Every structure is written in structure tokens, then in C-alpha cells.
PDB file of C-alpha atoms in Angstrom:
ATOM      1  CA  MET A   1       9.165  11.460   8.305  1.00  0.00           C
ATOM      2  CA  GLU A   2       5.639  11.286   9.860  1.00  0.00           C
ATOM      3  CA  VAL A   3       3.922   8.183   8.453  1.00  0.00           C
ATOM      4  CA  THR A   4       0.029   7.979   8.510  1.00  0.00           C
ATOM      5  CA  LEU A   5      -1.801   4.691   7.661  1.00  0.00           C
ATOM      6  CA  LEU A   6      -4.580   6.139   6.205  1.00  0.00           C
ATOM      7  CA  GLY A   7      -6.023   3.126   4.827  1.00  0.00           C
ATOM      8  CA  THR A   8      -5.263  -0.495   5.830  1.00  0.00           C
ATOM      9  CA  GLY A   9      -7.871  -2.666   4.594  1.00  0.00           C
ATOM     10  CA  ASP A  10      -8.333  -4.569   1.304  1.00  0.00           C
ATOM     11  CA  THR A  11     -10.549  -4.381  -1.608  1.00  0.00           C
ATOM     12  CA  THR A  12     -13.600  -4.285   0.403  1.00  0.00           C
ATOM     13  CA  GLY A  13     -12.365  -2.914   3.576  1.00  0.00           C
ATOM     14  CA  THR A  14     -13.640  -3.859   7.392  1.00  0.00           C
ATOM     15  CA  PRO A  15     -16.222  -3.355   8.415  1.00  0.00           C
ATOM     16  CA  THR A  16     -17.366  -4.824   4.750  1.00  0.00           C
ATOM     17  CA  PRO A  17     -20.960  -3.235   3.790  1.00  0.00           C
ATOM     18  CA  GLY A  18     -23.941  -5.437   4.548  1.00  0.00           C
ATOM     19  CA  CYS A  19     -21.561  -7.979   6.422  1.00  0.00           C
ATOM     20  CA  ASP A  20     -22.370  -9.194   9.742  1.00  0.00           C
ATOM     21  CA  CYS A  21     -19.344 -11.590  10.058  1.00  0.00           C
ATOM     22  CA  GLY A  22     -17.811 -11.346  13.437  1.00  0.00           C
ATOM     23  CA  THR A  23     -14.776  -9.546  12.539  1.00  0.00           C
ATOM     24  CA  CYS A  24     -16.964  -6.758  10.810  1.00  0.00           C
ATOM     25  CA  GLU A  25     -19.252  -6.572  13.803  1.00  0.00           C
ATOM     26  CA  ARG A  26     -15.890  -6.751  16.278  1.00  0.00           C
ATOM     27  CA  ALA A  27     -14.433  -3.374  14.008  1.00  0.00           C
ATOM     28  CA  ALA A  28     -17.614  -1.989  15.031  1.00  0.00           C
ATOM     29  CA  ASP A  29     -17.579  -2.188  18.484  1.00  0.00           C
ATOM     30  CA  LEU A  30     -14.119  -1.121  18.837  1.00  0.00           C
ATOM     31  CA  GLY A  31     -14.619   1.681  16.484  1.00  0.00           C
ATOM     32  CA  VAL A  32     -11.899   0.709  14.346  1.00  0.00           C
ATOM     33  CA  GLU A  33     -11.560   0.563  10.545  1.00  0.00           C
ATOM     34  CA  ARG A  34      -9.697  -0.433   7.707  1.00  0.00           C
ATOM     35  CA  SER A  35     -10.515   1.282   4.340  1.00  0.00           C
ATOM     36  CA  ARG A  36      -8.883   0.744   1.508  1.00  0.00           C
ATOM     37  CA  PHE A  37      -5.217   0.960   0.946  1.00  0.00           C
ATOM     38  CA  SER A  38      -3.184   4.376   1.266  1.00  0.00           C
ATOM     39  CA  VAL A  39      -0.474   5.743   3.326  1.00  0.00           C
ATOM     40  CA  HIS A  40       0.450   9.647   3.866  1.00  0.00           C
ATOM     41  CA  VAL A  41       4.244  10.339   4.577  1.00  0.00           C
ATOM     42  CA  ARG A  42       5.407  13.768   5.485  1.00  0.00           C
ATOM     43  CA  ASN A  43       8.686  15.431   5.313  1.00  0.00           C
ATOM     44  CA  GLU A  44       8.773  17.154   8.352  1.00  0.00           C
ATOM     45  CA  ARG A  45      12.044  19.118   7.186  1.00  0.00           C
ATOM     46  CA  THR A  46      10.398  20.600   4.241  1.00  0.00           C
ATOM     47  CA  GLY A  47       6.735  20.466   5.068  1.00  0.00           C
ATOM     48  CA  GLU A  48       5.557  18.525   2.005  1.00  0.00           C
ATOM     49  CA  SER A  49       3.520  15.315   1.758  1.00  0.00           C
ATOM     50  CA  LEU A  50       3.754  12.142  -0.520  1.00  0.00           C
ATOM     51  CA  LEU A  51       0.617  10.104  -0.819  1.00  0.00           C
ATOM     52  CA  VAL A  52       1.261   6.345  -1.534  1.00  0.00           C
ATOM     53  CA  ASP A  53      -1.938   5.146  -3.882  1.00  0.00           C
ATOM     54  CA  THR A  54      -5.142   7.013  -4.214  1.00  0.00           C
ATOM     55  CA  SER A  55      -7.490   4.881  -2.066  1.00  0.00           C
ATOM     56  CA  PRO A  56     -11.389   5.323  -3.084  1.00  0.00           C
ATOM     57  CA  ASP A  57     -11.854   6.417   0.581  1.00  0.00           C
ATOM     58  CA  PHE A  58      -9.962   9.282  -0.328  1.00  0.00           C
ATOM     59  CA  ARG A  59     -12.325  11.992   0.752  1.00  0.00           C
ATOM     60  CA  HIS A  60     -13.445   9.988   3.982  1.00  0.00           C
ATOM     61  CA  GLN A  61      -9.574   9.359   4.828  1.00  0.00           C
ATOM     62  CA  PHE A  62      -8.636  13.093   4.837  1.00  0.00           C
ATOM     63  CA  LEU A  63     -11.413  14.259   6.673  1.00  0.00           C
ATOM     64  CA  ALA A  64     -10.965  11.581   9.504  1.00  0.00           C
ATOM     65  CA  ARG A  65      -7.060  12.310   9.895  1.00  0.00           C
ATOM     66  CA  ASP A  66      -5.262  15.390  10.625  1.00  0.00           C
ATOM     67  CA  VAL A  67      -2.948  15.041   7.932  1.00  0.00           C
ATOM     68  CA  PRO A  68      -2.391  17.862   4.792  1.00  0.00           C
ATOM     69  CA  LEU A  69      -3.463  17.043   1.399  1.00  0.00           C
ATOM     70  CA  PRO A  70      -0.513  15.581  -0.582  1.00  0.00           C
ATOM     71  CA  ASP A  71       2.020  17.559  -2.778  1.00  0.00           C
ATOM     72  CA  ALA A  72       2.503  14.360  -4.993  1.00  0.00           C
ATOM     73  CA  ALA A  73       1.518  10.859  -5.104  1.00  0.00           C
ATOM     74  CA  VAL A  74       2.782   7.353  -5.936  1.00  0.00           C
ATOM     75  CA  ILE A  75       0.657   4.770  -7.767  1.00  0.00           C
ATOM     76  CA  THR A  76       1.939   0.994  -7.303  1.00  0.00           C
ATOM     77  CA  HIS A  77      -0.508  -0.480  -9.324  1.00  0.00           C
ATOM     78  CA  ILE A  78      -3.778  -0.175 -11.303  1.00  0.00           C
ATOM     79  CA  HIS A  79      -6.437  -2.256  -9.003  1.00  0.00           C
ATOM     80  CA  PHE A  80      -9.181   0.045  -8.349  1.00  0.00           C
ATOM     81  CA  ASP A  81      -8.589   0.047  -4.540  1.00  0.00           C
ATOM     82  CA  HIS A  82      -5.365   1.490  -5.097  1.00  0.00           C
ATOM     83  CA  LEU A  83      -5.857   4.377  -8.060  1.00  0.00           C
ATOM     84  CA  ASP A  84      -9.425   5.050  -8.446  1.00  0.00           C
ATOM     85  CA  GLY A  85      -9.404   7.741  -5.533  1.00  0.00           C
ATOM     86  CA  LEU A  86      -7.464   9.509  -7.670  1.00  0.00           C
ATOM     87  CA  GLY A  87     -10.511  11.319  -9.246  1.00  0.00           C
ATOM     88  CA  HIS A  88     -10.614  13.275  -6.117  1.00  0.00           C
ATOM     89  CA  ALA A  89      -7.985  15.344  -7.614  1.00  0.00           C
ATOM     90  CA  TYR A  90     -10.987  17.455  -9.025  1.00  0.00           C
ATOM     91  CA  ARG A  91     -10.960  20.747  -7.498  1.00  0.00           C
ATOM     92  CA  LEU A  92      -8.855  19.999  -4.535  1.00  0.00           C
ATOM     93  CA  PHE A  93      -5.419  20.331  -6.093  1.00  0.00           C
ATOM     94  CA  ASP A  94      -4.211  23.086  -8.541  1.00  0.00           C
ATOM     95  CA  GLN A  95      -1.404  20.711  -9.287  1.00  0.00           C
ATOM     96  CA  LEU A  96      -0.614  17.104  -8.493  1.00  0.00           C
ATOM     97  CA  PRO A  97       2.491  15.007  -9.648  1.00  0.00           C
ATOM     98  CA  VAL A  98       1.693  11.531  -9.823  1.00  0.00           C
ATOM     99  CA  HIS A  99       4.655   9.120 -10.313  1.00  0.00           C
ATOM    100  CA  ALA A 100       4.357   5.660 -11.641  1.00  0.00           C
ATOM    101  CA  ALA A 101       6.133   2.628 -13.132  1.00  0.00           C
ATOM    102  CA  ASP A 102       6.960   2.897 -16.794  1.00  0.00           C
ATOM    103  CA  GLU A 103       7.482  -0.727 -17.581  1.00  0.00           C
ATOM    104  CA  THR A 104       4.881  -1.935 -20.225  1.00  0.00           C
ATOM    105  CA  ASP A 105       2.612  -4.673 -18.624  1.00  0.00           C
ATOM    106  CA  PRO A 106       2.110  -7.664 -20.891  1.00  0.00           C
ATOM    107  CA  GLU A 107      -1.360  -8.266 -19.430  1.00  0.00           C
ATOM    108  CA  THR A 108      -2.768  -4.425 -20.420  1.00  0.00           C
ATOM    109  CA  GLY A 109      -0.187  -3.534 -22.969  1.00  0.00           C
ATOM    110  CA  GLU A 110       0.632  -0.382 -21.299  1.00  0.00           C
ATOM    111  CA  SER A 111       2.587   0.793 -18.371  1.00  0.00           C
ATOM    112  CA  VAL A 112       1.035   1.854 -14.691  1.00  0.00           C
ATOM    113  CA  ALA A 113       1.963   5.485 -15.950  1.00  0.00           C
ATOM    114  CA  GLY A 114      -0.139   4.846 -18.812  1.00  0.00           C
ATOM    115  CA  THR A 115      -2.767   3.642 -17.690  1.00  0.00           C
ATOM    116  CA  VAL A 116      -3.005   6.595 -15.178  1.00  0.00           C
ATOM    117  CA  ARG A 117      -2.572   8.996 -17.689  1.00  0.00           C
ATOM    118  CA  ARG A 118      -5.385   7.205 -20.014  1.00  0.00           C
ATOM    119  CA  ARG A 119      -8.031   7.057 -17.306  1.00  0.00           C
ATOM    120  CA  TYR A 120      -7.496  10.463 -15.537  1.00  0.00           C
ATOM    121  CA  ASP A 121      -6.857  12.640 -18.820  1.00  0.00           C
ATOM    122  CA  TYR A 122      -9.798  14.592 -18.113  1.00  0.00           C
ATOM    123  CA  LEU A 123      -8.214  16.071 -14.759  1.00  0.00           C
ATOM    124  CA  ASP A 124      -5.708  18.935 -15.705  1.00  0.00           C
ATOM    125  CA  SER A 125      -4.150  19.191 -12.257  1.00  0.00           C
ATOM    126  CA  VAL A 126      -2.753  15.968 -12.601  1.00  0.00           C
ATOM    127  CA  THR A 127       0.563  15.565 -14.356  1.00  0.00           C
ATOM    128  CA  VAL A 128       1.877  11.807 -14.814  1.00  0.00           C
ATOM    129  CA  HIS A 129       5.654  11.200 -14.179  1.00  0.00           C
ATOM    130  CA  PRO A 130       6.748   7.905 -15.756  1.00  0.00           C
ATOM    131  CA  ARG A 131       9.546   6.149 -13.469  1.00  0.00           C
ATOM    132  CA  THR A 132      12.026   3.184 -14.127  1.00  0.00           C
ATOM    133  CA  PRO A 133      11.862   0.638 -11.536  1.00  0.00           C
ATOM    134  CA  PHE A 134      15.110   0.474  -9.690  1.00  0.00           C
ATOM    135  CA  GLU A 135      16.140   3.977 -10.727  1.00  0.00           C
ATOM    136  CA  GLN A 136      15.811   6.335  -7.432  1.00  0.00           C
ATOM    137  CA  PHE A 137      14.055   9.804  -8.064  1.00  0.00           C
ATOM    138  CA  GLU A 138      13.201  12.678  -5.663  1.00  0.00           C
ATOM    139  CA  THR A 139       9.767  13.920  -4.597  1.00  0.00           C
ATOM    140  CA  CYS A 140       8.608  15.815  -1.764  1.00  0.00           C
ATOM    141  CA  GLY A 141      12.104  16.183  -0.479  1.00  0.00           C
ATOM    142  CA  PHE A 142      12.503  12.260  -0.434  1.00  0.00           C
ATOM    143  CA  GLU A 143      14.268   9.766  -2.559  1.00  0.00           C
ATOM    144  CA  VAL A 144      11.926   6.851  -3.980  1.00  0.00           C
ATOM    145  CA  THR A 145      12.637   3.741  -5.536  1.00  0.00           C
ATOM    146  CA  LEU A 146       9.962   1.629  -7.020  1.00  0.00           C
ATOM    147  CA  VAL A 147      10.754  -2.293  -7.176  1.00  0.00           C
ATOM    148  CA  PRO A 148       8.745  -5.031  -8.899  1.00  0.00           C
ATOM    149  CA  VAL A 149       6.903  -7.444  -6.725  1.00  0.00           C
ATOM    150  CA  ASP A 150       4.766 -10.403  -7.375  1.00  0.00           C
ATOM    151  CA  HIS A 151       0.759  -9.612  -8.133  1.00  0.00           C
ATOM    152  CA  PRO A 152      -0.211 -11.876 -10.909  1.00  0.00           C
ATOM    153  CA  PRO A 153      -1.714 -11.062 -13.358  1.00  0.00           C
ATOM    154  CA  LEU A 154      -0.610  -7.237 -13.165  1.00  0.00           C
ATOM    155  CA  LEU A 155       2.609  -5.556 -12.546  1.00  0.00           C
ATOM    156  CA  CYS A 156       2.911  -4.205  -9.541  1.00  0.00           C
ATOM    157  CA  TYR A 157       5.407  -2.617  -7.263  1.00  0.00           C
ATOM    158  CA  GLY A 158       6.639  -1.872  -3.473  1.00  0.00           C
ATOM    159  CA  LEU A 159       8.765   0.940  -2.827  1.00  0.00           C
ATOM    160  CA  ALA A 160      11.301   2.561  -0.425  1.00  0.00           C
ATOM    161  CA  VAL A 161      11.049   5.976   0.751  1.00  0.00           C
ATOM    162  CA  GLU A 162      14.029   7.557   2.148  1.00  0.00           C
ATOM    163  CA  ASP A 163      15.025  10.854   3.949  1.00  0.00           C
ATOM    164  CA  PRO A 164      18.203  11.857   2.627  1.00  0.00           C
ATOM    165  CA  GLU A 165      19.034  14.151   5.456  1.00  0.00           C
ATOM    166  CA  THR A 166      18.031  11.894   8.161  1.00  0.00           C
ATOM    167  CA  GLY A 167      18.290   8.488   6.957  1.00  0.00           C
ATOM    168  CA  ALA A 168      14.950   7.352   7.961  1.00  0.00           C
ATOM    169  CA  LYS A 169      13.448   4.909   5.512  1.00  0.00           C
ATOM    170  CA  LEU A 170      10.097   3.677   4.991  1.00  0.00           C
ATOM    171  CA  ALA A 171       9.390   0.326   3.090  1.00  0.00           C
ATOM    172  CA  ILE A 172       6.130  -0.725   1.697  1.00  0.00           C
ATOM    173  CA  SER A 173       5.693  -4.152   0.041  1.00  0.00           C
ATOM    174  CA  GLY A 174       2.857  -3.360  -2.312  1.00  0.00           C
ATOM    175  CA  ASP A 175       0.262  -6.200  -2.889  1.00  0.00           C
ATOM    176  CA  THR A 176       2.568  -9.133  -3.354  1.00  0.00           C
ATOM    177  CA  THR A 177       3.141 -13.003  -2.311  1.00  0.00           C
ATOM    178  CA  TYR A 178       6.176 -13.805  -0.420  1.00  0.00           C
ATOM    179  CA  GLY A 179       8.119 -14.453  -3.520  1.00  0.00           C
ATOM    180  CA  ILE A 180       9.891 -11.037  -4.053  1.00  0.00           C
ATOM    181  CA  GLY A 181      13.134 -11.032  -5.642  1.00  0.00           C
ATOM    182  CA  ASP A 182      16.385 -10.799  -4.387  1.00  0.00           C
ATOM    183  CA  ASP A 183      17.086  -7.319  -6.335  1.00  0.00           C
ATOM    184  CA  SER A 184      13.790  -5.836  -5.060  1.00  0.00           C
ATOM    185  CA  ARG A 185      14.365  -7.288  -1.271  1.00  0.00           C
ATOM    186  CA  ALA A 186      17.978  -5.421  -1.357  1.00  0.00           C
ATOM    187  CA  VAL A 187      15.902  -2.079  -1.904  1.00  0.00           C
ATOM    188  CA  LEU A 188      13.523  -2.561   0.804  1.00  0.00           C
ATOM    189  CA  ALA A 189      16.038  -3.825   2.999  1.00  0.00           C
ATOM    190  CA  ASP A 190      16.847  -2.470   6.475  1.00  0.00           C
ATOM    191  CA  PRO A 191      13.976  -0.058   6.823  1.00  0.00           C
ATOM    192  CA  ASP A 192      12.952   1.757   9.950  1.00  0.00           C
ATOM    193  CA  LEU A 193       9.233   1.098   9.185  1.00  0.00           C
ATOM    194  CA  LEU A 194       8.038  -1.904   6.634  1.00  0.00           C
ATOM    195  CA  LEU A 195       4.156  -1.816   5.625  1.00  0.00           C
ATOM    196  CA  ALA A 196       3.767  -5.632   4.474  1.00  0.00           C
ATOM    197  CA  ASP A 197       0.540  -6.860   2.642  1.00  0.00           C
ATOM    198  CA  GLY A 198      -0.755  -9.508   4.551  1.00  0.00           C
ATOM    199  CA  ILE A 199      -4.274 -10.357   3.742  1.00  0.00           C
ATOM    200  CA  VAL A 200      -5.347 -13.495   5.838  1.00  0.00           C
ATOM    201  CA  THR A 201      -3.729 -15.634   8.543  1.00  0.00           C
ATOM    202  CA  ALA A 202      -1.989 -19.119   6.981  1.00  0.00           C
ATOM    203  CA  ASP A 203      -4.785 -21.531   7.981  1.00  0.00           C
ATOM    204  CA  LEU A 204      -7.489 -19.856   5.652  1.00  0.00           C
ATOM    205  CA  CYS A 205      -5.270 -21.009   2.620  1.00  0.00           C
ATOM    206  CA  GLU A 206      -6.978 -24.085   3.031  1.00  0.00           C
ATOM    207  CA  HIS A 207     -10.402 -22.314   1.587  1.00  0.00           C
ATOM    208  CA  HIS A 208      -8.418 -20.727  -1.583  1.00  0.00           C
ATOM    209  CA  PRO A 209      -8.695 -22.591  -4.738  1.00  0.00           C
ATOM    210  CA  ALA A 210      -5.177 -22.552  -5.280  1.00  0.00           C
ATOM    211  CA  GLY A 211      -4.295 -23.326  -1.385  1.00  0.00           C
ATOM    212  CA  GLY A 212      -0.677 -21.581  -0.215  1.00  0.00           C
ATOM    213  CA  ASP A 213       2.609 -21.372  -1.194  1.00  0.00           C
ATOM    214  CA  HIS A 214       6.285 -20.347   0.029  1.00  0.00           C
ATOM    215  CA  TYR A 215       5.915 -22.526   2.888  1.00  0.00           C
ATOM    216  CA  ASP A 216       8.452 -22.035   5.912  1.00  0.00           C
ATOM    217  CA  ASP A 217      10.039 -24.713   7.701  1.00  0.00           C
ATOM    218  CA  ALA A 218       7.253 -25.510   9.789  1.00  0.00           C
ATOM    219  CA  GLY A 219       5.028 -25.641   6.829  1.00  0.00           C
ATOM    220  CA  VAL A 220       3.388 -22.438   7.195  1.00  0.00           C
ATOM    221  CA  PRO A 221       2.137 -20.767   4.101  1.00  0.00           C
ATOM    222  CA  ARG A 222       3.591 -17.447   3.525  1.00  0.00           C
ATOM    223  CA  THR A 223       1.579 -16.847   0.557  1.00  0.00           C
ATOM    224  CA  PHE A 224      -2.050 -17.064   0.293  1.00  0.00           C
ATOM    225  CA  GLY A 225      -3.391 -18.169  -2.958  1.00  0.00           C
ATOM    226  CA  THR A 226      -1.381 -16.415  -6.103  1.00  0.00           C
ATOM    227  CA  LYS A 227      -1.481 -12.644  -5.060  1.00  0.00           C
ATOM    228  CA  HIS A 228      -1.008 -11.794  -1.682  1.00  0.00           C
ATOM    229  CA  MET A 229       0.959 -12.863   1.600  1.00  0.00           C
ATOM    230  CA  THR A 230      -0.405 -14.357   4.705  1.00  0.00           C
ATOM    231  CA  VAL A 231       0.127 -12.717   7.977  1.00  0.00           C
ATOM    232  CA  ALA A 232       2.811 -14.899   8.513  1.00  0.00           C
ATOM    233  CA  GLY A 233       4.455 -14.075   5.482  1.00  0.00           C
ATOM    234  CA  ALA A 234       4.184 -10.297   5.900  1.00  0.00           C
ATOM    235  CA  ARG A 235       5.845 -10.920   9.350  1.00  0.00           C
ATOM    236  CA  ALA A 236       8.370 -13.104   7.999  1.00  0.00           C
ATOM    237  CA  LEU A 237       9.352 -10.337   5.373  1.00  0.00           C
ATOM    238  CA  GLY A 238      10.004  -8.109   7.933  1.00  0.00           C
ATOM    239  CA  GLU A 239      12.140 -10.534   9.608  1.00  0.00           C
ATOM    240  CA  ASP A 240      14.037 -11.007   6.256  1.00  0.00           C
ATOM    241  CA  LEU A 241      14.578  -7.336   5.744  1.00  0.00           C
ATOM    242  CA  ASP A 242      15.646  -6.313   9.243  1.00  0.00           C
ATOM    243  CA  ALA A 243      12.838  -3.942   9.288  1.00  0.00           C
ATOM    244  CA  GLY A 244      12.909  -1.953  12.836  1.00  0.00           C
ATOM    245  CA  GLU A 245       9.038  -2.373  13.155  1.00  0.00           C
ATOM    246  CA  THR A 246       6.344  -4.207  11.084  1.00  0.00           C
ATOM    247  CA  ARG A 247       2.970  -3.436  10.318  1.00  0.00           C
ATOM    248  CA  VAL A 248       0.817  -5.881   8.587  1.00  0.00           C
ATOM    249  CA  VAL A 249      -1.680  -3.887   6.044  1.00  0.00           C
ATOM    250  CA  HIS A 250      -4.375  -4.647   3.297  1.00  0.00           C
ATOM    251  CA  VAL A 251      -5.709  -6.966   5.948  1.00  0.00           C
ATOM    252  CA  SER A 252      -9.259  -8.531   4.926  1.00  0.00           C
ATOM    253  CA  HIS A 253     -12.663  -8.971   6.905  1.00  0.00           C
ATOM    254  CA  PHE A 254     -12.062 -13.093   6.713  1.00  0.00           C
ATOM    255  CA  LEU A 255      -9.758 -13.250   9.688  1.00  0.00           C
ATOM    256  CA  ASP A 256     -11.294 -14.889  12.725  1.00  0.00           C
ATOM    257  CA  ALA A 257     -12.617 -12.045  14.961  1.00  0.00           C
ATOM    258  CA  ASP A 258     -10.382 -13.223  17.881  1.00  0.00           C
ATOM    259  CA  ARG A 259      -7.353 -12.880  15.626  1.00  0.00           C
ATOM    260  CA  ALA A 260      -8.183 -10.040  13.618  1.00  0.00           C
ATOM    261  CA  PHE A 261      -7.011  -7.260  15.588  1.00  0.00           C
ATOM    262  CA  ASP A 262      -3.687  -9.030  16.768  1.00  0.00           C
ATOM    263  CA  ALA A 263      -1.032  -6.117  17.779  1.00  0.00           C
ATOM    264  CA  SER A 264       0.960  -6.641  14.516  1.00  0.00           C
ATOM    265  CA  LEU A 265      -2.313  -6.138  12.261  1.00  0.00           C
ATOM    266  CA  ALA A 266      -2.636  -2.428  11.240  1.00  0.00           C
ATOM    267  CA  VAL A 267      -5.951  -0.114  11.678  1.00  0.00           C
ATOM    268  CA  ASP A 268      -6.502   3.072   9.839  1.00  0.00           C
ATOM    269  CA  GLY A 269      -4.965   6.137  11.803  1.00  0.00           C
ATOM    270  CA  GLU A 270      -1.942   4.471  13.159  1.00  0.00           C
ATOM    271  CA  GLN A 271       1.233   7.181  12.772  1.00  0.00           C
ATOM    272  CA  TYR A 272       4.611   6.612  13.201  1.00  0.00           C
ATOM    273  CA  GLN A 273       7.645   9.243  13.442  1.00  0.00           C
ATOM    274  CA  ILE A 274      10.790   7.669  11.876  1.00  0.00           C
TER     275      ILE A 274
END
């Protein structure tokens, strides 16, 4: 499979509009960007493409990258930076199957699939396919499994994308703390490539009202606040899962400019053959 990182940033992206911080300025100087999260996965056997999350930057991402429009999509959760680009389906697709979890979220009273169906009921081209976590389904020639992760207060999911013919495996953590359950970790384990949420470096936990959590033996927090992993947590998850390669995604502009573009931190446009 060919994996293209269309969007590797958090909810405001980097550079952030109107921001003159060192990281945003460094991004502009380097000519790189971290737009809102989205991953394009092309099945080179079948020629089909799967899109994981529909970024609000959908149009810009597909104009900027030489990848085809998707044949199907998966939505991990209903936060706007992962979902609200689905409106771009209007007049771009004759048909776009969208897969999402079927569990009812106590916070919203409906599932991710239900929310997608309700918000985008005006899009005749979009068909929503509810999927049960831990139950593998097929799309675009891949075997895909959604797994619960930890992103309160909403239900959120990571996923594994596997090619049954070649054995290639992509794992995506979803937006999550380091506190991913053992059953979910078992599904995500042993990927060729892991895309792991790491919003800030661990030292910035001192600025969060909730501090940090999931400390390692050296006292480094692997969770920032209550919703996301630190960069250290993302790297640690890669080690836990025995990933062939780990790329840290969902990176914010709050990192110190001197560390914001370290080698393990992804930027838009990276492409991987697995």
C-alpha cells in the first residue's frame, strides 16, 4: 500500500493563521505545513484509495498532493478537524461509502456513524456504513478494524488497515492518550507503519491545567492533559506495538521551534510504501 500523509497537524494547523510564533515562522521558512489530520491509503493492487478522516483542508490537500480522490472513507471521531471536510463530497463524488463506528456515545446519544449520517444527510453521494469495533470489515481491497482509544469526552477510534494479499499493515492511533486498552493494542500491534498522535513535547505538560499522565520510569509524561499523547508517548507507543516505523502526527504549533521539526515528527506530504 502507498500511504500519503495529507494532514499532520492539530485543530489549528501549522502555520496557524494570525500566529507569529517561532514554530509557525519556521514552518513558513522551511516551506512545510501541518494541515488538519487526514491520511490517504492507496491499494496498489486494486487501484482503489481509502481516506482516513475528512479534514476541513480537504480541497487544499488534494490539490497539493498527487493522489486520486478516495473510493471510500473512514471517520475516527466527530471533532471538526477530522470530519468537517466531508462536505467537500458535494459534486466531487458519484458515490462515497463512509465507514464509522456504531457504538452509541453517552456524551452525544448517538454513534459516530449516526452523527455522520445526520450532519451530512443532504449529500446523496455519501452512504454511511456503521461498523462494530473489533469486527474486521473490507473496503478498497483492505481489511480494516476500528478499535476504541481514549479521547474524552467523546468516543474515538484508532484503526488497523491490512492488505490480505501482501500482509502490509498500517496502524493509526486516532486522537488518544497513552491509555489505550490492551485489546485495542493487540489489534494495532506489529504494523509496518504507525501514525501516532503526539500533540506537544512532554515538557509542555506543566502548562496544561491537568498536567500530564502515564509517566514512564524516568518521570516523563506520555499523556498531555486528558486527550492526547505527548511526543514521548507517541514514540513509546511505537515501541510498545513493535512498529516498523513510527511517525508522530497531530502535532501542534506550541512546540519549541528548535524541536518542532525533529526527524520523527511528520509534516504534510510524506509518502510511504509498505
